[in-house]
mmCIF file of C-alpha atoms (C1' of nucleotides) in Angstrom:
data_model
loop_
_atom_site.group_PDB
_atom_site.id
_atom_site.type_symbol
_atom_site.label_atom_id
_atom_site.label_comp_id
_atom_site.label_asym_id
_atom_site.label_seq_id
_atom_site.Cartn_x
_atom_site.Cartn_y
_atom_site.Cartn_z
ATOM 1 C CA MET A 1 263.490 163.498 274.764
ATOM 2 C CA GLY A 2 265.336 163.183 277.887
ATOM 3 C CA GLU A 3 263.349 164.775 280.482
ATOM 4 C CA GLU A 4 265.268 163.535 283.377
ATOM 5 C CA ALA A 5 268.139 165.581 282.208
ATOM 6 C CA GLY A 6 270.064 166.558 285.223
ATOM 7 C CA GLY A 7 269.525 165.339 288.633
ATOM 8 C CA TYR A 8 266.098 166.487 289.420
ATOM 9 C CA ASP A 9 264.021 167.396 286.601
ATOM 10 C CA PHE A 10 260.496 168.133 287.141
ATOM 11 C CA ASP A 11 258.821 165.338 285.614
ATOM 12 C CA PHE A 12 255.694 167.186 285.832
ATOM 13 C CA GLY A 13 254.070 165.271 283.213
ATOM 14 C CA GLY A 14 252.677 163.673 286.197
ATOM 15 C CA GLY A 15 252.299 160.720 284.104
ATOM 16 C CA GLY A 16 255.737 160.015 283.091
ATOM 17 C CA TYR A 17 256.411 157.846 285.968
ATOM 18 C CA GLY A 18 255.703 154.465 284.761
ATOM 19 C CA GLY A 19 257.660 155.033 281.651
ATOM 20 C CA TYR A 20 255.928 155.127 278.373
ATOM 21 C CA ASP A 21 252.294 155.195 278.601
ATOM 22 C CA GLY A 22 250.694 155.715 275.298
ATOM 23 C CA ARG A 23 253.367 157.839 273.870
ATOM 24 C CA VAL A 24 253.224 158.468 270.189
ATOM 25 C CA THR A 25 256.670 159.174 269.006
ATOM 26 C CA GLU A 26 255.577 160.375 265.614
ATOM 27 C CA TRP A 27 254.032 163.320 267.287
ATOM 28 C CA GLU A 28 257.247 164.227 268.832
ATOM 29 C CA THR A 29 259.524 164.221 265.874
ATOM 30 C CA GLY A 30 260.525 167.620 264.820
ATOM 31 C CA LEU A 31 259.476 169.192 268.048
ATOM 32 C CA PRO A 32 262.075 171.106 269.932
ATOM 33 C CA GLY A 33 263.818 169.348 272.684
ATOM 34 C CA CYS A 34 262.916 170.086 276.197
ATOM 35 C CA ASP A 35 266.019 172.092 276.721
ATOM 36 C CA GLU A 36 265.311 174.234 273.738
ATOM 37 C CA LEU A 37 262.025 175.386 275.044
ATOM 38 C CA THR A 38 261.605 178.645 276.723
ATOM 39 C CA PRO A 39 259.981 178.312 280.057
ATOM 40 C CA LEU A 40 256.610 179.863 280.353
ATOM 41 C CA SER A 41 257.778 181.664 283.363
ATOM 42 C CA GLN A 42 260.039 183.720 281.229
ATOM 43 C CA PRO A 43 258.839 186.830 279.482
ATOM 44 C CA LEU A 44 258.536 186.559 275.748
ATOM 45 C CA VAL A 45 259.929 189.989 275.239
ATOM 46 C CA PRO A 46 263.259 190.407 276.892
ATOM 47 C CA PRO A 47 263.202 193.167 279.437
ATOM 48 C CA GLY A 48 265.800 195.235 277.630
ATOM 49 C CA LEU A 49 263.917 195.173 274.414
ATOM 50 C CA ALA A 50 260.702 195.890 276.182
ATOM 51 C CA ALA A 51 262.203 198.917 277.798
ATOM 52 C CA ALA A 52 263.531 200.191 274.514
ATOM 53 C CA PHE A 53 260.093 200.119 273.047
ATOM 54 C CA ARG A 54 258.325 201.377 276.063
ATOM 55 C CA ILE A 55 256.499 198.215 276.424
ATOM 56 C CA PRO A 56 255.441 197.818 279.976
ATOM 57 C CA PRO A 57 257.553 195.055 281.304
ATOM 58 C CA GLU A 58 255.774 191.874 281.884
ATOM 59 C CA PRO A 59 255.395 191.231 285.501
ATOM 60 C CA GLY A 60 257.739 188.586 286.634
ATOM 61 C CA ARG A 61 256.154 185.278 286.324
ATOM 62 C CA THR A 62 257.187 182.597 288.544
ATOM 63 C CA LEU A 63 256.567 179.006 287.974
ATOM 64 C CA LEU A 64 253.917 179.409 290.510
ATOM 65 C CA ASP A 65 252.094 181.962 288.466
ATOM 66 C CA VAL A 66 252.268 179.756 285.472
ATOM 67 C CA HIS A 67 250.761 176.947 287.354
ATOM 68 C CA ARG A 68 248.079 179.100 288.757
ATOM 69 C CA ALA A 69 247.206 180.301 285.338
ATOM 70 C CA SER A 70 247.042 176.857 283.954
ATOM 71 C CA SER A 71 244.879 175.688 286.773
ATOM 72 C CA ALA A 72 242.565 178.545 286.106
ATOM 73 C CA THR A 73 242.386 177.628 282.483
ATOM 74 C CA VAL A 74 241.685 174.075 283.258
ATOM 75 C CA SER A 75 238.970 174.832 285.688
ATOM 76 C CA ARG A 76 237.408 177.220 283.281
ATOM 77 C CA LEU A 77 237.443 174.559 280.627
ATOM 78 C CA ARG A 78 235.958 172.170 283.021
ATOM 79 C CA SER A 79 233.088 174.353 284.007
ATOM 80 C CA THR A 80 232.431 175.551 280.509
ATOM 81 C CA SER A 81 232.342 172.359 278.634
ATOM 82 C CA SER A 82 231.435 170.118 281.429
ATOM 83 C CA SER A 83 229.459 167.313 280.052
ATOM 84 C CA PRO A 84 228.878 165.486 283.230
ATOM 85 C CA SER A 85 226.745 162.646 282.233
ATOM 86 C CA SER A 86 228.714 161.585 279.277
ATOM 87 C CA GLY A 87 231.681 161.092 281.397
ATOM 88 C CA ASN A 88 234.826 162.763 280.566
ATOM 89 C CA GLY A 89 237.255 161.166 278.375
ATOM 90 C CA ASN A 90 239.427 159.801 280.936
ATOM 91 C CA ALA A 91 241.992 158.858 278.507
ATOM 92 C CA THR A 92 244.762 156.617 279.287
ATOM 93 C CA GLY A 93 247.122 159.373 278.553
ATOM 94 C CA GLY A 94 245.866 161.008 281.587
ATOM 95 C CA GLY A 95 245.206 164.280 279.989
ATOM 96 C CA SER A 96 241.805 164.374 281.381
ATOM 97 C CA PHE A 97 240.200 166.074 284.170
ATOM 98 C CA PRO A 98 237.326 164.004 285.179
ATOM 99 C CA SER A 99 235.257 166.046 287.431
ATOM 100 C CA PHE A 100 235.120 165.286 290.965
ATOM 101 C CA PRO A 101 233.886 161.864 291.521
ATOM 102 C CA GLY A 102 235.719 160.730 288.530
ATOM 103 C CA LYS A 103 236.302 157.344 289.718
ATOM 104 C CA GLY A 104 236.920 155.978 286.348
ATOM 105 C CA ALA A 105 239.723 153.776 287.125
ATOM 106 C CA ALA A 106 242.649 155.677 286.170
ATOM 107 C CA ALA A 107 244.631 153.744 283.865
ATOM 108 C CA ALA A 108 248.068 152.590 283.650
ATOM 109 C CA GLY A 109 251.054 154.750 283.658
ATOM 110 C CA ASP A 110 249.553 157.837 285.022
ATOM 111 C CA ASP A 111 249.124 158.302 288.603
ATOM 112 C CA SER A 112 245.629 157.813 289.416
ATOM 113 C CA SER A 113 243.606 158.725 292.268
ATOM 114 C CA ASN A 114 240.181 158.605 293.431
ATOM 115 C CA ARG A 115 238.365 160.270 296.086
ATOM 116 C CA ASP A 116 235.348 159.202 297.766
ATOM 117 C CA ASN A 117 233.132 161.877 297.663
ATOM 118 C CA ASN A 118 229.959 161.172 299.338
ATOM 119 C CA SER A 119 227.311 163.424 298.310
ATOM 120 C CA ALA A 120 227.211 164.075 294.720
ATOM 121 C CA GLU A 121 229.007 167.227 294.287
ATOM 122 C CA SER A 122 229.178 169.031 291.081
ATOM 123 C CA ALA A 123 232.235 170.824 290.161
ATOM 124 C CA GLY A 124 230.864 174.160 290.934
ATOM 125 C CA ASP A 125 229.292 173.474 294.228
ATOM 126 C CA LYS A 126 230.546 175.989 296.654
ATOM 127 C CA SER A 127 228.294 175.231 299.502
ATOM 128 C CA ALA A 128 230.469 172.560 300.818
ATOM 129 C CA ALA A 129 228.562 171.693 303.880
ATOM 130 C CA ALA A 130 231.143 170.253 306.110
ATOM 131 C CA THR A 131 231.201 167.083 304.178
ATOM 132 C CA LYS A 132 234.095 165.162 305.460
ATOM 133 C CA ARG A 133 236.669 164.363 302.981
ATOM 134 C CA ALA A 134 238.018 160.928 302.609
ATOM 135 C CA ARG A 135 241.471 160.297 303.838
ATOM 136 C CA LEU A 136 244.171 161.018 301.401
ATOM 137 C CA VAL A 137 246.532 158.235 300.621
ATOM 138 C CA TRP A 138 250.010 159.270 299.776
ATOM 139 C CA THR A 139 250.959 157.014 296.975
ATOM 140 C CA PRO A 140 254.537 156.828 295.877
ATOM 141 C CA GLN A 141 253.638 158.851 292.829
ATOM 142 C CA LEU A 142 252.096 161.563 294.863
ATOM 143 C CA HIS A 143 254.956 161.531 297.250
ATOM 144 C CA LYS A 144 257.420 161.739 294.439
ATOM 145 C CA ARG A 145 255.736 164.803 293.158
ATOM 146 C CA PHE A 146 255.785 166.205 296.608
ATOM 147 C CA VAL A 147 259.481 165.601 296.968
ATOM 148 C CA GLU A 148 260.265 167.127 293.632
ATOM 149 C CA VAL A 149 258.410 170.225 294.506
ATOM 150 C CA VAL A 150 259.945 170.505 297.913
ATOM 151 C CA ALA A 151 263.377 170.014 296.462
ATOM 152 C CA HIS A 152 262.866 172.681 293.906
ATOM 153 C CA LEU A 153 261.493 175.109 296.367
ATOM 154 C CA GLY A 154 264.250 174.730 298.846
ATOM 155 C CA ILE A 155 263.791 174.527 302.521
ATOM 156 C CA LYS A 156 262.981 178.154 302.870
ATOM 157 C CA SER A 157 259.950 178.300 300.732
ATOM 158 C CA ALA A 158 258.754 174.785 300.977
ATOM 159 C CA VAL A 159 255.685 175.581 302.953
ATOM 160 C CA PRO A 160 252.384 173.858 302.625
ATOM 161 C CA LYS A 161 250.544 176.325 300.535
ATOM 162 C CA THR A 162 253.264 176.736 298.007
ATOM 163 C CA ILE A 163 253.919 173.074 297.804
ATOM 164 C CA MET A 164 250.303 172.434 297.247
ATOM 165 C CA GLN A 165 250.132 174.949 294.460
ATOM 166 C CA LEU A 166 253.144 173.646 292.722
ATOM 167 C CA MET A 167 252.097 170.087 292.968
ATOM 168 C CA ASN A 168 248.961 171.084 291.248
ATOM 169 C CA VAL A 169 247.050 168.021 292.114
ATOM 170 C CA GLU A 170 243.380 168.431 292.115
ATOM 171 C CA GLY A 171 241.709 167.963 295.390
ATOM 172 C CA LEU A 172 244.881 168.147 297.336
ATOM 173 C CA THR A 173 244.504 170.530 300.203
ATOM 174 C CA ARG A 174 246.944 172.611 302.099
ATOM 175 C CA GLU A 175 246.186 170.555 305.158
ATOM 176 C CA ASN A 176 246.993 167.376 303.338
ATOM 177 C CA VAL A 177 250.329 168.784 302.433
ATOM 178 C CA ALA A 178 250.994 170.263 305.816
ATOM 179 C CA SER A 179 250.433 166.999 307.498
ATOM 180 C CA HIS A 180 252.613 165.136 305.104
ATOM 181 C CA LEU A 181 255.290 167.747 305.289
ATOM 182 C CA GLN A 182 255.377 167.467 309.026
ATOM 183 C CA LYS A 183 256.068 163.799 308.825
ATOM 184 C CA TYR A 184 258.478 164.159 305.976
ATOM 185 C CA ARG A 185 260.606 166.617 307.850
ATOM 186 C CA LEU A 186 260.744 164.271 310.744
ATOM 187 C CA TYR A 187 261.764 161.494 308.434
ATOM 188 C CA VAL A 188 264.502 163.524 306.828
ATOM 189 C CA LYS A 189 265.846 164.591 310.159
ATOM 190 C CA ARG A 190 265.726 161.159 311.576
ATOM 191 C CA MET A 191 267.636 159.934 308.622
ATOM 192 C CA GLN A 192 270.431 162.406 308.692
ATOM 193 C CA GLY A 193 271.119 161.275 312.158
ATOM 194 C CA LEU A 194 271.703 157.871 310.791
ATOM 195 C CA SER A 195 273.923 159.031 308.020
ATOM 196 C CA ASN A 196 274.295 155.459 307.013
ATOM 197 C CA GLU A 197 271.824 154.285 304.560
ATOM 198 C CA GLY A 198 268.944 152.395 305.876
ATOM 199 C CA PRO A 199 265.424 153.536 305.473
ATOM 200 C CA SER A 200 263.787 151.404 307.991
ATOM 201 C CA ALA A 201 260.990 149.223 306.948
ATOM 202 C CA SER A 202 258.442 151.398 308.566
ATOM 203 C CA ASP A 203 259.078 154.204 306.200
ATOM 204 C CA HIS A 204 257.219 152.884 303.314
ATOM 205 C CA ILE A 205 256.308 155.910 301.496
ATOM 206 C CA PHE A 206 259.172 158.071 302.411
ATOM 207 C CA ALA A 207 261.633 155.501 301.316
ATOM 208 C CA SER A 208 259.961 155.252 297.966
ATOM 209 C CA THR A 209 261.553 158.445 296.796
ATOM 210 C CA PRO A 210 265.089 159.231 297.810
ATOM 211 C CA VAL A 211 265.574 162.419 299.689
ATOM 212 C CA PRO A 212 267.207 164.928 297.394
ATOM 213 C CA PRO A 213 270.644 166.086 298.444
ATOM 214 C CA SER A 214 269.420 169.631 298.664
ATOM 215 C CA LEU A 215 267.209 168.661 301.510
ATOM 216 C CA ARG A 216 269.530 166.449 303.358
ATOM 217 C CA GLU A 217 271.211 169.075 305.388
ATOM 218 C CA PRO A 218 270.667 172.638 306.378
ATOM 219 C CA GLN A 219 272.996 173.279 303.524
ATOM 220 C CA VAL A 220 275.408 175.174 305.616
ATOM 221 C CA PRO A 221 277.458 177.265 303.273
ATOM 222 C CA HIS A 222 281.151 176.725 303.256
ATOM 223 C CA ALA A 223 282.869 179.334 305.228
ATOM 224 C CA ALA A 224 285.481 179.596 302.527
ATOM 225 C CA ALA A 225 282.938 180.064 299.856
ATOM 226 C CA MET A 226 281.102 182.605 301.868
ATOM 227 C CA ALA A 227 283.935 184.722 303.063
ATOM 228 C CA PRO A 228 284.569 186.835 300.005
ATOM 229 C CA ALA A 229 280.999 187.843 299.976
ATOM 230 C CA MET A 230 281.999 191.323 300.923
ATOM 231 C CA TYR A 231 283.700 191.868 297.654
ATOM 232 C CA HIS A 232 281.033 191.363 295.164
ATOM 233 C CA HIS A 233 277.601 191.113 295.869
ATOM 234 C CA HIS A 234 275.449 189.503 293.437
ATOM 235 C CA PRO A 235 273.094 191.973 292.077
ATOM 236 C CA ALA A 236 271.107 189.081 290.877
ATOM 237 C CA PRO A 237 267.800 189.580 292.507
ATOM 238 C CA MET A 238 266.495 186.307 291.440
ATOM 239 C CA GLY A 239 268.430 185.278 288.500
ATOM 240 C CA GLY A 240 270.529 182.400 289.370
ATOM 241 C CA VAL A 241 269.828 179.218 290.960
ATOM 242 C CA ALA A 242 271.339 179.467 294.337
ATOM 243 C CA ALA A 243 273.744 176.938 295.528
ATOM 244 C CA GLY A 244 271.583 174.137 296.556
ATOM 245 C CA HIS A 245 268.241 174.957 295.311
ATOM 246 C CA GLY A 246 266.359 178.035 295.061
ATOM 247 C CA GLY A 247 264.937 180.082 292.361
ATOM 248 C CA TYR A 248 262.454 178.626 290.140
ATOM 249 C CA TYR A 249 263.395 181.145 287.626
ATOM 250 C CA GLN A 250 265.087 178.882 285.286
ATOM 251 C CA GLN A 251 268.048 179.769 283.314
ATOM 252 C CA GLN A 252 267.868 178.227 279.960
ATOM 253 C CA HIS A 253 271.154 176.581 280.110
ATOM 254 C CA SER A 254 270.937 175.512 283.622
ATOM 255 C CA GLY A 255 269.230 172.304 283.616
ATOM 256 C CA HIS A 256 265.589 172.026 283.591
ATOM 257 C CA ALA A 257 263.671 174.265 281.436
ATOM 258 C CA VAL A 258 260.433 172.529 281.076
ATOM 259 C CA TYR A 259 258.351 173.077 284.045
ATOM 260 C CA ASN A 260 254.902 173.151 282.835
ATOM 261 C CA GLY A 261 253.125 169.961 282.833
ATOM 262 C CA TYR A 262 251.928 170.274 279.359
ATOM 263 C CA GLY A 263 254.731 169.176 277.253
ATOM 264 C CA GLY A 264 254.235 166.339 275.005
ATOM 265 C CA HIS A 265 254.719 163.806 277.616
ATOM 266 C CA GLY A 266 252.670 160.823 277.207
ATOM 267 C CA GLY A 267 251.489 161.247 280.641
ATOM 268 C CA GLY A 268 249.101 163.559 282.059
ATOM 269 C CA GLY A 269 248.854 167.138 281.403
ATOM 270 C CA GLY A 270 249.588 169.433 284.169
ATOM 271 C CA VAL A 271 246.534 168.784 286.085
ATOM 272 C CA SER A 272 245.723 165.299 285.389
ATOM 273 C CA SER A 273 246.576 163.721 288.599
ATOM 274 C CA TYR A 274 244.226 163.158 291.360
ATOM 275 C CA PRO A 275 245.006 162.092 294.794
ATOM 276 C CA HIS A 276 244.063 158.733 295.995
ATOM 277 C CA TYR A 277 241.595 158.563 298.701
ATOM 278 C CA HIS A 278 240.623 155.911 300.956
ATOM 279 C CA HIS A 279 237.161 154.874 301.702
ATOM 280 C CA GLY A 280 236.440 155.913 305.121
ATOM 281 C CA ASP A 281 233.761 155.673 307.579
ATOM 282 C CA GLN A 282 231.402 158.007 309.163
ATOM 283 C "C1'" DA B 1 243.371 187.778 308.272
ATOM 284 C "C1'" DT B 2 246.149 184.274 306.918
ATOM 285 C "C1'" DT B 3 248.889 180.296 307.545
ATOM 286 C "C1'" DA B 4 253.059 177.643 309.133
ATOM 287 C "C1'" DG B 5 254.150 174.400 312.351
ATOM 288 C "C1'" DA B 6 253.596 171.644 316.530
ATOM 289 C "C1'" DA B 7 250.533 169.062 319.189
ATOM 290 C "C1'" DT B 8 247.024 166.198 319.461
ATOM 291 C "C1'" DA B 9 243.185 163.341 317.878
ATOM 292 C "C1'" DT B 10 241.202 159.674 315.082
ATOM 293 C "C1'" DT C 1 251.011 153.903 311.524
ATOM 294 C "C1'" DA C 2 249.083 157.306 308.512
ATOM 295 C "C1'" DT C 3 246.473 161.070 308.008
ATOM 296 C "C1'" DA C 4 243.299 164.657 310.043
ATOM 297 C "C1'" DT C 5 242.199 168.227 313.086
ATOM 298 C "C1'" DT C 6 243.088 171.539 316.463
ATOM 299 C "C1'" DC C 7 245.698 175.050 318.474
ATOM 300 C "C1'" DT C 8 249.223 178.744 318.830
ATOM 301 C "C1'" DA C 9 252.207 181.896 317.277
ATOM 302 C "C1'" DA C 10 254.088 184.403 313.430
#
DNA sequence: ATTAGAATAT
DNA sequence: TATATTCTAA
C-alpha cells in the first residue's frame, strides 16, 4: 500500500526506510488501504451523533495523545512481561522493544540504535544517579524522522518537547532534540540564503534528508490571499490543514491518514526505534 | 515550575 | 564537527 502517498507521509513505521524488510504480503491482502483507515486521533463517534445521544464528547485527541497512549501501553507491556534474561525477541521486523541495553544488533531495514548504558539499568530504575548518557548519534534515519515530525508540526509548534514526543524514539531526550534542532535551524537558514542548491559537504546529516518546503521559508502568506480575510473567517478551530503545515488533525481525504506507527508495515511498530549512541569515555 | 532557545563547553 | 551542558528569559 502506498504509504508515501502525497509529499510527506509519515512513514512512521520507523522501519519502512530501507524498503521491504520482512514484509509478508499475504498478511496485507484484504486489509484496508492506508487512506481508508480512520486515524486514531479521530473520535469513533462523530461529535454530532454523540451530542444527539448525550454521549459525552470524546476529548479531542491529537496525534500527540495517540502517541502518548501508545507509549504508555508499550511501557506497560514492557514492565509487565519483561523477561529480561531471555532476551526480547528482537525481531528483524523491528517490532520489538528490547529493554534498555538491548544491544542486540538491530537488524536490517529497521533503524537500529544502541546506547551504551554503563551500569546495568533495569527498565524500571528510577534512581538514575547522574549516570552520563552516551552521546547520541543522529543517523540519517533518526534525522529523517526528526524532519518529518518537524515538517508536520510546522515552525510554530516544532519545539523540542513536542518533537521528541512525536518522534517517539525510546531514549531520545528533549535535550537531544533541542540540540539537534538548534543546528538544524541554522542549517535551514544558511541554506535559504544560498537559494541555489548545494548542501555543502560538511552537512552530512542534514543533507541526508531534504528540507521540506514547508520549512524552507517563514511561509509568508500572500498578501492577496490574505486580504479577504475580513470577509469570512474560518470558524474551523482546528479542522483544516493550514496552508503550509499545521494541524495534525487529519482530514480523511487530505493526504495522510495513517499516523500511528502500528500499521502493518514491515518495519517497526511505533516504538521500535532506538537511537544510536556512541561509545564514549569517562 | 517548566522549557525554549542561545551560548558555551566538551 | 557533532553533540552536550549551561544559562537566561519566556
